[in-house]
Short mmCIF file of N, CA and C and ligand atoms in Angstrom, two decimals:
data_model
loop_
_atom_site.label_atom_id
_atom_site.label_comp_id
_atom_site.label_asym_id
_atom_site.label_seq_id
_atom_site.Cartn_x
_atom_site.Cartn_y
_atom_site.Cartn_z
N MET E 27 0.54 -22.12 7.88
CA MET E 27 1.80 -21.70 7.25
C MET E 27 2.37 -20.46 7.91
N ALA E 28 3.40 -20.63 8.72
CA ALA E 28 3.94 -19.50 9.48
C ALA E 28 4.52 -18.42 8.57
N GLU E 29 5.18 -18.85 7.47
CA GLU E 29 5.81 -17.86 6.55
C GLU E 29 4.77 -16.97 5.90
N ALA E 30 3.53 -17.40 5.88
CA ALA E 30 2.48 -16.62 5.21
C ALA E 30 2.00 -15.45 6.06
N ARG E 31 2.65 -15.23 7.21
CA ARG E 31 2.18 -14.14 8.09
C ARG E 31 2.89 -12.81 7.84
N GLU E 32 3.74 -12.76 6.81
CA GLU E 32 4.39 -11.48 6.48
C GLU E 32 3.30 -10.45 6.13
N ARG E 33 3.58 -9.19 6.50
CA ARG E 33 2.59 -8.13 6.24
C ARG E 33 3.20 -6.97 5.48
N THR E 34 2.38 -6.33 4.66
CA THR E 34 2.84 -5.12 3.97
C THR E 34 1.80 -4.02 4.10
N PHE E 35 2.28 -2.80 3.98
CA PHE E 35 1.40 -1.63 4.04
C PHE E 35 1.16 -1.11 2.62
N ILE E 36 -0.09 -1.12 2.22
CA ILE E 36 -0.50 -0.66 0.88
C ILE E 36 -1.46 0.50 1.07
N MET E 37 -1.34 1.54 0.25
CA MET E 37 -2.26 2.67 0.40
C MET E 37 -2.68 3.21 -0.97
N VAL E 38 -3.99 3.32 -1.16
CA VAL E 38 -4.49 4.02 -2.34
C VAL E 38 -4.32 5.51 -2.06
N LYS E 39 -3.58 6.19 -2.95
CA LYS E 39 -3.28 7.60 -2.77
C LYS E 39 -4.49 8.47 -3.17
N PRO E 40 -4.44 9.79 -2.88
CA PRO E 40 -5.62 10.63 -3.15
C PRO E 40 -6.12 10.57 -4.60
N ASP E 41 -5.20 10.47 -5.57
CA ASP E 41 -5.64 10.40 -6.98
C ASP E 41 -6.36 9.09 -7.27
N GLY E 42 -5.92 8.00 -6.64
CA GLY E 42 -6.60 6.71 -6.82
C GLY E 42 -8.02 6.76 -6.27
N VAL E 43 -8.18 7.44 -5.13
CA VAL E 43 -9.52 7.60 -4.54
C VAL E 43 -10.39 8.47 -5.44
N GLN E 44 -9.86 9.64 -5.85
CA GLN E 44 -10.64 10.58 -6.67
C GLN E 44 -11.05 9.96 -8.00
N ARG E 45 -10.19 9.07 -8.53
CA ARG E 45 -10.47 8.46 -9.82
C ARG E 45 -11.32 7.19 -9.72
N GLY E 46 -11.74 6.86 -8.51
CA GLY E 46 -12.65 5.72 -8.34
C GLY E 46 -11.99 4.37 -8.55
N LEU E 47 -10.69 4.27 -8.16
CA LEU E 47 -9.95 3.03 -8.39
C LEU E 47 -9.79 2.16 -7.14
N VAL E 48 -10.43 2.56 -6.04
CA VAL E 48 -10.24 1.83 -4.77
C VAL E 48 -10.64 0.36 -4.90
N GLY E 49 -11.82 0.13 -5.43
CA GLY E 49 -12.33 -1.25 -5.54
C GLY E 49 -11.45 -2.10 -6.43
N LYS E 50 -11.03 -1.53 -7.56
CA LYS E 50 -10.19 -2.26 -8.51
C LYS E 50 -8.87 -2.67 -7.87
N ILE E 51 -8.28 -1.75 -7.09
CA ILE E 51 -6.99 -2.04 -6.46
C ILE E 51 -7.15 -3.10 -5.37
N ILE E 52 -8.18 -2.97 -4.56
CA ILE E 52 -8.41 -3.98 -3.52
C ILE E 52 -8.63 -5.35 -4.18
N LYS E 53 -9.37 -5.35 -5.27
CA LYS E 53 -9.69 -6.61 -5.96
C LYS E 53 -8.42 -7.34 -6.40
N ARG E 54 -7.40 -6.60 -6.85
CA ARG E 54 -6.16 -7.24 -7.31
C ARG E 54 -5.51 -8.04 -6.19
N PHE E 55 -5.45 -7.44 -5.01
CA PHE E 55 -4.81 -8.12 -3.88
C PHE E 55 -5.67 -9.27 -3.37
N GLU E 56 -6.98 -9.03 -3.36
CA GLU E 56 -7.92 -10.06 -2.91
C GLU E 56 -7.88 -11.27 -3.84
N SER E 57 -7.94 -11.01 -5.14
CA SER E 57 -7.96 -12.10 -6.12
C SER E 57 -6.66 -12.90 -6.11
N LYS E 58 -5.56 -12.22 -5.83
CA LYS E 58 -4.27 -12.90 -5.78
C LYS E 58 -4.25 -13.98 -4.71
N GLY E 59 -4.99 -13.74 -3.62
CA GLY E 59 -5.02 -14.69 -2.50
C GLY E 59 -4.48 -14.10 -1.22
N PHE E 60 -4.03 -12.83 -1.27
CA PHE E 60 -3.56 -12.19 -0.05
C PHE E 60 -4.75 -11.88 0.87
N LYS E 61 -4.43 -11.74 2.15
CA LYS E 61 -5.47 -11.56 3.17
C LYS E 61 -5.48 -10.13 3.68
N LEU E 62 -6.62 -9.48 3.61
CA LEU E 62 -6.78 -8.12 4.15
C LEU E 62 -6.87 -8.22 5.67
N VAL E 63 -5.99 -7.51 6.38
CA VAL E 63 -6.05 -7.56 7.85
C VAL E 63 -6.30 -6.18 8.49
N ALA E 64 -6.22 -5.12 7.68
CA ALA E 64 -6.59 -3.78 8.20
C ALA E 64 -6.90 -2.86 7.03
N LEU E 65 -7.84 -1.93 7.24
CA LEU E 65 -8.21 -0.98 6.19
C LEU E 65 -8.93 0.20 6.83
N LYS E 66 -8.62 1.41 6.34
CA LYS E 66 -9.42 2.56 6.76
C LYS E 66 -9.51 3.60 5.65
N PHE E 67 -10.45 4.55 5.83
CA PHE E 67 -10.62 5.67 4.90
C PHE E 67 -10.35 6.91 5.71
N THR E 68 -9.31 7.66 5.33
CA THR E 68 -8.89 8.78 6.19
C THR E 68 -8.24 9.89 5.36
N TRP E 69 -8.38 11.12 5.83
CA TRP E 69 -7.72 12.27 5.19
C TRP E 69 -6.48 12.57 6.02
N PRO E 70 -5.30 12.21 5.53
CA PRO E 70 -4.11 12.26 6.39
C PRO E 70 -3.55 13.68 6.57
N SER E 71 -2.96 13.92 7.74
CA SER E 71 -2.34 15.21 8.03
C SER E 71 -0.96 15.28 7.37
N GLU E 72 -0.50 16.51 7.16
CA GLU E 72 0.86 16.70 6.63
C GLU E 72 1.88 16.11 7.61
N GLU E 73 1.60 16.24 8.89
CA GLU E 73 2.51 15.73 9.93
C GLU E 73 2.73 14.22 9.77
N LEU E 74 1.63 13.48 9.58
CA LEU E 74 1.73 12.02 9.41
C LEU E 74 2.49 11.69 8.12
N LEU E 75 2.20 12.43 7.05
CA LEU E 75 2.84 12.14 5.76
C LEU E 75 4.34 12.45 5.80
N LYS E 76 4.72 13.47 6.55
CA LYS E 76 6.15 13.77 6.69
C LYS E 76 6.87 12.64 7.41
N LYS E 77 6.20 12.02 8.36
CA LYS E 77 6.79 10.84 9.03
C LYS E 77 6.84 9.66 8.08
N HIS E 78 5.74 9.47 7.35
CA HIS E 78 5.66 8.34 6.42
C HIS E 78 6.76 8.40 5.36
N TYR E 79 7.02 9.60 4.86
CA TYR E 79 8.02 9.78 3.80
C TYR E 79 9.32 10.40 4.32
N ALA E 80 9.63 10.21 5.60
CA ALA E 80 10.81 10.83 6.23
C ALA E 80 12.10 10.57 5.44
N ASP E 81 12.23 9.38 4.86
CA ASP E 81 13.45 9.03 4.11
C ASP E 81 13.66 9.92 2.89
N LEU E 82 12.59 10.57 2.42
CA LEU E 82 12.67 11.36 1.19
C LEU E 82 12.72 12.87 1.48
N ALA E 83 12.87 13.23 2.77
CA ALA E 83 12.76 14.63 3.20
C ALA E 83 13.70 15.58 2.46
N THR E 84 14.84 15.09 1.99
CA THR E 84 15.81 15.98 1.33
C THR E 84 15.60 16.06 -0.19
N LYS E 85 14.67 15.29 -0.71
CA LYS E 85 14.45 15.28 -2.18
C LYS E 85 13.75 16.57 -2.63
N PRO E 86 14.07 17.03 -3.82
CA PRO E 86 13.44 18.27 -4.31
C PRO E 86 11.92 18.16 -4.46
N PHE E 87 11.42 16.95 -4.69
CA PHE E 87 9.98 16.77 -4.88
C PHE E 87 9.22 16.58 -3.58
N PHE E 88 9.93 16.60 -2.43
CA PHE E 88 9.29 16.30 -1.14
C PHE E 88 8.11 17.22 -0.81
N PRO E 89 8.26 18.57 -0.93
CA PRO E 89 7.11 19.44 -0.60
C PRO E 89 5.89 19.13 -1.47
N GLY E 90 6.13 18.91 -2.76
CA GLY E 90 5.04 18.57 -3.68
C GLY E 90 4.41 17.23 -3.34
N LEU E 91 5.24 16.30 -2.90
CA LEU E 91 4.75 14.96 -2.53
C LEU E 91 3.81 15.06 -1.31
N VAL E 92 4.22 15.84 -0.32
CA VAL E 92 3.39 15.99 0.89
C VAL E 92 2.08 16.70 0.55
N LYS E 93 2.15 17.70 -0.33
CA LYS E 93 0.95 18.43 -0.75
C LYS E 93 -0.03 17.49 -1.48
N TYR E 94 0.51 16.72 -2.41
CA TYR E 94 -0.29 15.74 -3.18
C TYR E 94 -0.94 14.72 -2.25
N MET E 95 -0.14 14.17 -1.34
CA MET E 95 -0.64 13.10 -0.48
C MET E 95 -1.65 13.59 0.56
N SER E 96 -1.60 14.91 0.88
CA SER E 96 -2.53 15.44 1.88
C SER E 96 -3.70 16.17 1.21
N SER E 97 -3.84 16.01 -0.11
CA SER E 97 -4.86 16.75 -0.85
C SER E 97 -6.25 16.14 -0.80
N GLY E 98 -6.38 14.98 -0.17
CA GLY E 98 -7.69 14.33 -0.09
C GLY E 98 -7.59 13.02 0.66
N PRO E 99 -8.72 12.32 0.79
CA PRO E 99 -8.69 11.06 1.53
C PRO E 99 -7.90 9.97 0.81
N VAL E 100 -7.41 9.04 1.61
CA VAL E 100 -6.63 7.89 1.12
C VAL E 100 -7.19 6.62 1.75
N VAL E 101 -6.77 5.47 1.22
CA VAL E 101 -7.21 4.19 1.79
C VAL E 101 -5.98 3.35 2.19
N PRO E 102 -5.52 3.53 3.43
CA PRO E 102 -4.42 2.70 3.92
C PRO E 102 -4.91 1.29 4.27
N MET E 103 -4.07 0.30 3.97
CA MET E 103 -4.46 -1.10 4.21
C MET E 103 -3.25 -1.89 4.66
N VAL E 104 -3.51 -3.01 5.33
CA VAL E 104 -2.46 -3.98 5.60
C VAL E 104 -2.88 -5.30 4.96
N TRP E 105 -1.98 -5.87 4.16
CA TRP E 105 -2.24 -7.16 3.51
C TRP E 105 -1.21 -8.17 4.01
N GLU E 106 -1.68 -9.41 4.17
CA GLU E 106 -0.84 -10.46 4.74
C GLU E 106 -0.72 -11.64 3.78
N GLY E 107 0.47 -12.26 3.75
CA GLY E 107 0.64 -13.46 2.93
C GLY E 107 2.10 -13.78 2.67
N LEU E 108 2.33 -14.90 2.03
CA LEU E 108 3.69 -15.36 1.73
C LEU E 108 4.37 -14.37 0.77
N ASN E 109 5.52 -13.83 1.20
CA ASN E 109 6.29 -12.87 0.38
C ASN E 109 5.48 -11.65 -0.06
N VAL E 110 4.53 -11.25 0.77
CA VAL E 110 3.61 -10.18 0.31
C VAL E 110 4.31 -8.84 0.09
N VAL E 111 5.42 -8.57 0.79
CA VAL E 111 6.10 -7.29 0.59
C VAL E 111 6.67 -7.23 -0.82
N LYS E 112 7.44 -8.25 -1.19
CA LYS E 112 8.10 -8.27 -2.50
C LYS E 112 7.05 -8.41 -3.62
N THR E 113 6.15 -9.35 -3.46
CA THR E 113 5.13 -9.55 -4.50
C THR E 113 4.24 -8.31 -4.63
N GLY E 114 3.96 -7.66 -3.51
CA GLY E 114 3.16 -6.43 -3.55
C GLY E 114 3.83 -5.37 -4.41
N ARG E 115 5.14 -5.23 -4.27
CA ARG E 115 5.89 -4.24 -5.08
C ARG E 115 5.82 -4.62 -6.57
N VAL E 116 5.91 -5.91 -6.85
CA VAL E 116 5.81 -6.36 -8.25
C VAL E 116 4.42 -6.03 -8.80
N MET E 117 3.40 -6.26 -7.99
CA MET E 117 2.03 -5.96 -8.42
C MET E 117 1.83 -4.46 -8.67
N LEU E 118 2.50 -3.61 -7.87
CA LEU E 118 2.39 -2.16 -8.06
C LEU E 118 3.06 -1.72 -9.36
N GLY E 119 4.22 -2.28 -9.65
CA GLY E 119 5.01 -1.84 -10.81
C GLY E 119 5.99 -0.76 -10.41
N ALA E 120 6.86 -0.37 -11.35
CA ALA E 120 7.90 0.62 -11.08
C ALA E 120 7.30 1.94 -10.59
N THR E 121 8.09 2.66 -9.78
CA THR E 121 7.65 3.94 -9.20
C THR E 121 7.14 4.90 -10.27
N ASN E 122 7.89 5.01 -11.36
CA ASN E 122 7.47 5.89 -12.46
C ASN E 122 6.62 5.08 -13.45
N PRO E 123 5.34 5.42 -13.57
CA PRO E 123 4.45 4.63 -14.44
C PRO E 123 4.93 4.54 -15.89
N ALA E 124 5.81 5.47 -16.28
CA ALA E 124 6.38 5.39 -17.64
C ALA E 124 7.22 4.13 -17.80
N ASP E 125 7.71 3.60 -16.66
CA ASP E 125 8.53 2.37 -16.68
C ASP E 125 7.79 1.15 -16.13
N SER E 126 6.56 1.32 -15.67
CA SER E 126 5.83 0.20 -15.06
C SER E 126 5.31 -0.72 -16.16
N ALA E 127 5.54 -2.00 -15.98
CA ALA E 127 5.11 -2.97 -17.00
C ALA E 127 3.59 -3.02 -17.09
N PRO E 128 3.08 -3.22 -18.31
CA PRO E 128 1.64 -3.47 -18.45
C PRO E 128 1.27 -4.70 -17.61
N GLY E 129 0.10 -4.69 -17.03
CA GLY E 129 -0.29 -5.79 -16.15
C GLY E 129 -0.09 -5.43 -14.68
N THR E 130 0.79 -4.44 -14.41
CA THR E 130 0.93 -3.97 -13.04
C THR E 130 -0.11 -2.87 -12.78
N ILE E 131 -0.33 -2.57 -11.51
CA ILE E 131 -1.35 -1.57 -11.15
C ILE E 131 -0.96 -0.21 -11.74
N ARG E 132 0.27 0.22 -11.51
CA ARG E 132 0.69 1.51 -12.06
C ARG E 132 0.80 1.45 -13.59
N GLY E 133 1.28 0.34 -14.12
CA GLY E 133 1.40 0.19 -15.56
C GLY E 133 0.07 0.28 -16.28
N ASP E 134 -0.98 -0.18 -15.60
CA ASP E 134 -2.30 -0.20 -16.25
C ASP E 134 -3.13 1.05 -15.97
N LEU E 135 -2.88 1.73 -14.85
CA LEU E 135 -3.87 2.70 -14.38
C LEU E 135 -3.39 4.14 -14.20
N CYS E 136 -2.10 4.43 -14.47
CA CYS E 136 -1.66 5.82 -14.30
C CYS E 136 -0.51 6.15 -15.24
N ILE E 137 -0.13 7.43 -15.27
CA ILE E 137 0.80 7.92 -16.30
C ILE E 137 2.05 8.59 -15.73
N GLN E 138 1.90 9.41 -14.66
CA GLN E 138 3.05 10.20 -14.17
C GLN E 138 3.45 9.83 -12.74
N VAL E 139 4.76 10.00 -12.45
CA VAL E 139 5.31 9.59 -11.14
C VAL E 139 4.67 10.35 -9.99
N GLY E 140 4.30 11.62 -10.23
CA GLY E 140 3.70 12.42 -9.16
C GLY E 140 2.21 12.17 -8.98
N ARG E 141 1.65 11.24 -9.74
CA ARG E 141 0.24 10.83 -9.62
C ARG E 141 0.17 9.32 -9.87
N ASN E 142 0.93 8.57 -9.04
CA ASN E 142 1.05 7.13 -9.32
C ASN E 142 0.15 6.24 -8.46
N ILE E 143 -0.89 6.80 -7.95
CA ILE E 143 -2.11 6.19 -7.34
C ILE E 143 -1.97 5.23 -6.17
N ILE E 144 -0.78 4.66 -5.95
CA ILE E 144 -0.68 3.64 -4.90
C ILE E 144 0.69 3.62 -4.25
N HIS E 145 0.70 3.33 -2.96
CA HIS E 145 1.95 3.13 -2.20
C HIS E 145 2.05 1.68 -1.76
N GLY E 146 3.28 1.16 -1.72
CA GLY E 146 3.51 -0.18 -1.14
C GLY E 146 4.86 -0.21 -0.46
N SER E 147 4.96 -0.84 0.71
CA SER E 147 6.21 -0.91 1.46
C SER E 147 7.30 -1.57 0.63
N ASP E 148 8.57 -1.08 0.81
CA ASP E 148 9.67 -1.63 0.02
C ASP E 148 10.48 -2.70 0.74
N SER E 149 10.19 -2.96 2.02
CA SER E 149 10.89 -4.02 2.77
C SER E 149 10.03 -4.40 3.97
N VAL E 150 10.35 -5.55 4.56
CA VAL E 150 9.61 -6.00 5.75
C VAL E 150 9.78 -4.98 6.87
N GLU E 151 10.99 -4.42 6.96
CA GLU E 151 11.28 -3.44 8.01
C GLU E 151 10.45 -2.16 7.82
N SER E 152 10.41 -1.63 6.59
CA SER E 152 9.61 -0.41 6.41
C SER E 152 8.12 -0.72 6.53
N ALA E 153 7.71 -1.92 6.18
CA ALA E 153 6.31 -2.30 6.37
C ALA E 153 5.93 -2.20 7.86
N LYS E 154 6.81 -2.69 8.72
CA LYS E 154 6.52 -2.65 10.17
C LYS E 154 6.39 -1.21 10.64
N LYS E 155 7.32 -0.36 10.17
CA LYS E 155 7.29 1.05 10.55
C LYS E 155 6.00 1.72 10.06
N GLU E 156 5.66 1.47 8.82
CA GLU E 156 4.48 2.12 8.22
C GLU E 156 3.18 1.62 8.85
N ILE E 157 3.08 0.33 9.10
CA ILE E 157 1.87 -0.21 9.74
C ILE E 157 1.69 0.44 11.11
N GLY E 158 2.80 0.60 11.84
CA GLY E 158 2.76 1.24 13.16
C GLY E 158 2.36 2.71 13.11
N LEU E 159 2.69 3.37 12.00
CA LEU E 159 2.33 4.79 11.86
C LEU E 159 0.85 4.98 11.57
N TRP E 160 0.27 4.08 10.79
CA TRP E 160 -1.09 4.28 10.27
C TRP E 160 -2.16 3.51 11.05
N PHE E 161 -1.75 2.47 11.77
CA PHE E 161 -2.74 1.64 12.47
C PHE E 161 -2.32 1.37 13.91
N THR E 162 -3.31 1.24 14.79
CA THR E 162 -3.04 0.76 16.14
C THR E 162 -3.00 -0.77 16.08
N GLU E 163 -2.47 -1.39 17.12
CA GLU E 163 -2.40 -2.86 17.14
C GLU E 163 -3.78 -3.49 17.02
N LYS E 164 -4.76 -2.86 17.68
CA LYS E 164 -6.13 -3.40 17.68
C LYS E 164 -6.79 -3.35 16.31
N GLU E 165 -6.34 -2.42 15.50
CA GLU E 165 -6.95 -2.26 14.17
C GLU E 165 -6.47 -3.30 13.16
N VAL E 166 -5.43 -4.03 13.50
CA VAL E 166 -4.92 -5.08 12.60
C VAL E 166 -5.49 -6.41 13.11
N ILE E 167 -6.30 -7.04 12.24
CA ILE E 167 -7.14 -8.16 12.68
C ILE E 167 -6.55 -9.52 12.31
N ASN E 168 -6.45 -10.40 13.30
CA ASN E 168 -6.06 -11.79 13.04
C ASN E 168 -7.32 -12.58 12.71
N TRP E 169 -7.37 -13.18 11.52
CA TRP E 169 -8.54 -13.99 11.17
C TRP E 169 -8.14 -15.01 10.12
N LYS E 170 -9.00 -16.02 9.93
CA LYS E 170 -8.67 -17.10 9.00
C LYS E 170 -9.71 -17.13 7.88
N PRO E 171 -9.31 -16.76 6.67
CA PRO E 171 -10.28 -16.80 5.56
C PRO E 171 -10.74 -18.22 5.27
N ALA E 172 -11.98 -18.35 4.82
CA ALA E 172 -12.56 -19.67 4.54
C ALA E 172 -11.78 -20.43 3.48
N ASN E 173 -11.13 -19.69 2.56
CA ASN E 173 -10.46 -20.37 1.45
C ASN E 173 -8.98 -20.65 1.68
N GLU E 174 -8.49 -20.41 2.90
CA GLU E 174 -7.05 -20.45 3.14
C GLU E 174 -6.40 -21.76 2.69
N GLY E 175 -7.05 -22.87 2.95
CA GLY E 175 -6.50 -24.18 2.58
C GLY E 175 -6.40 -24.37 1.08
N TRP E 176 -7.04 -23.51 0.31
CA TRP E 176 -7.03 -23.62 -1.15
C TRP E 176 -6.06 -22.63 -1.79
N VAL E 177 -5.47 -21.77 -0.97
CA VAL E 177 -4.50 -20.79 -1.46
C VAL E 177 -3.08 -21.30 -1.23
N TYR E 178 -2.87 -21.95 -0.07
CA TYR E 178 -1.55 -22.44 0.29
C TYR E 178 -1.52 -23.96 0.32
N GLU E 179 -0.31 -24.52 -0.01
CA GLU E 179 -0.07 -25.94 0.22
C GLU E 179 -0.06 -26.14 1.73
N ASP E 180 -0.02 -27.35 2.22
CA ASP E 180 -0.12 -27.62 3.66
C ASP E 180 0.92 -26.84 4.48
P1 IDP M 223 7.79 4.11 -4.29
O1 IDP M 223 6.45 4.78 -4.01
O2 IDP M 223 7.74 3.28 -5.52
O3 IDP M 223 8.34 3.38 -3.09
P2 IDP M 223 9.73 6.23 -3.66
O4 IDP M 223 11.04 6.43 -4.32
O5 IDP M 223 9.70 5.73 -2.26
O6 IDP M 223 8.84 5.30 -4.63
O7 IDP M 223 8.95 7.64 -3.74
C1 IDP M 223 7.75 7.83 -3.01
C2 IDP M 223 6.78 8.57 -3.88
O8 IDP M 223 7.28 9.86 -4.17
C3 IDP M 223 6.52 7.95 -5.27
O9 IDP M 223 5.57 6.91 -5.25
C4 IDP M 223 6.01 9.14 -6.04
O10 IDP M 223 4.63 9.43 -5.75
C5 IDP M 223 6.85 10.27 -5.46
N1 IDP M 223 8.03 10.52 -6.30
C6 IDP M 223 9.15 9.77 -6.40
N2 IDP M 223 10.02 10.29 -7.27
C7 IDP M 223 9.43 11.43 -7.74
C8 IDP M 223 9.83 12.43 -8.68
O11 IDP M 223 10.90 12.38 -9.28
N3 IDP M 223 8.93 13.44 -8.90
C9 IDP M 223 7.73 13.52 -8.27
N4 IDP M 223 7.32 12.61 -7.38
C10 IDP M 223 8.15 11.57 -7.12
MG1 MG M 224 9.02 4.05 -1.28
#
């Protein structure tokens, strides 16, 4: 299925790591049927985070956002699958957990916008940019899961 090759960039933020939610978050994407194609554990620099959040540089919360995101290790990942960018955002829930529906990751696991535990790309274009910032080409793995024929129609 060629359409199933769309990729998104998902990252467990420092609060998600500190709160021991890494496994739970990975499990949601895994159980859904999406394919993990890259993952690392890293303490990101402010320089990288400023590039990652460049679109928000003029926002009043930007300095606090960079401080929060560089306060500890994170788990950046790339997930692949049909409509994974859009569906990934739905799985995350609204940016502000006060508005995130129950059943979503943010709706179930956090309370405030400045500690919302997870990042997910908002478009295919930003996913490409973000994947390029956090991973080298070699770190993104092409592979075929054993269950693929049971996740997708022909
Ligand atoms: P998103 O993460 O759902 O794509 P964006 O608007 O791209 O939301 O904002 C990036 C991140 O910046 C949010 O996930 C959140 O951690 C933080 N953020 C957004 N708005 C606020 C705010 O009003 N106060 C504090 N932090 C914010
Ligand atoms: Mg965003």
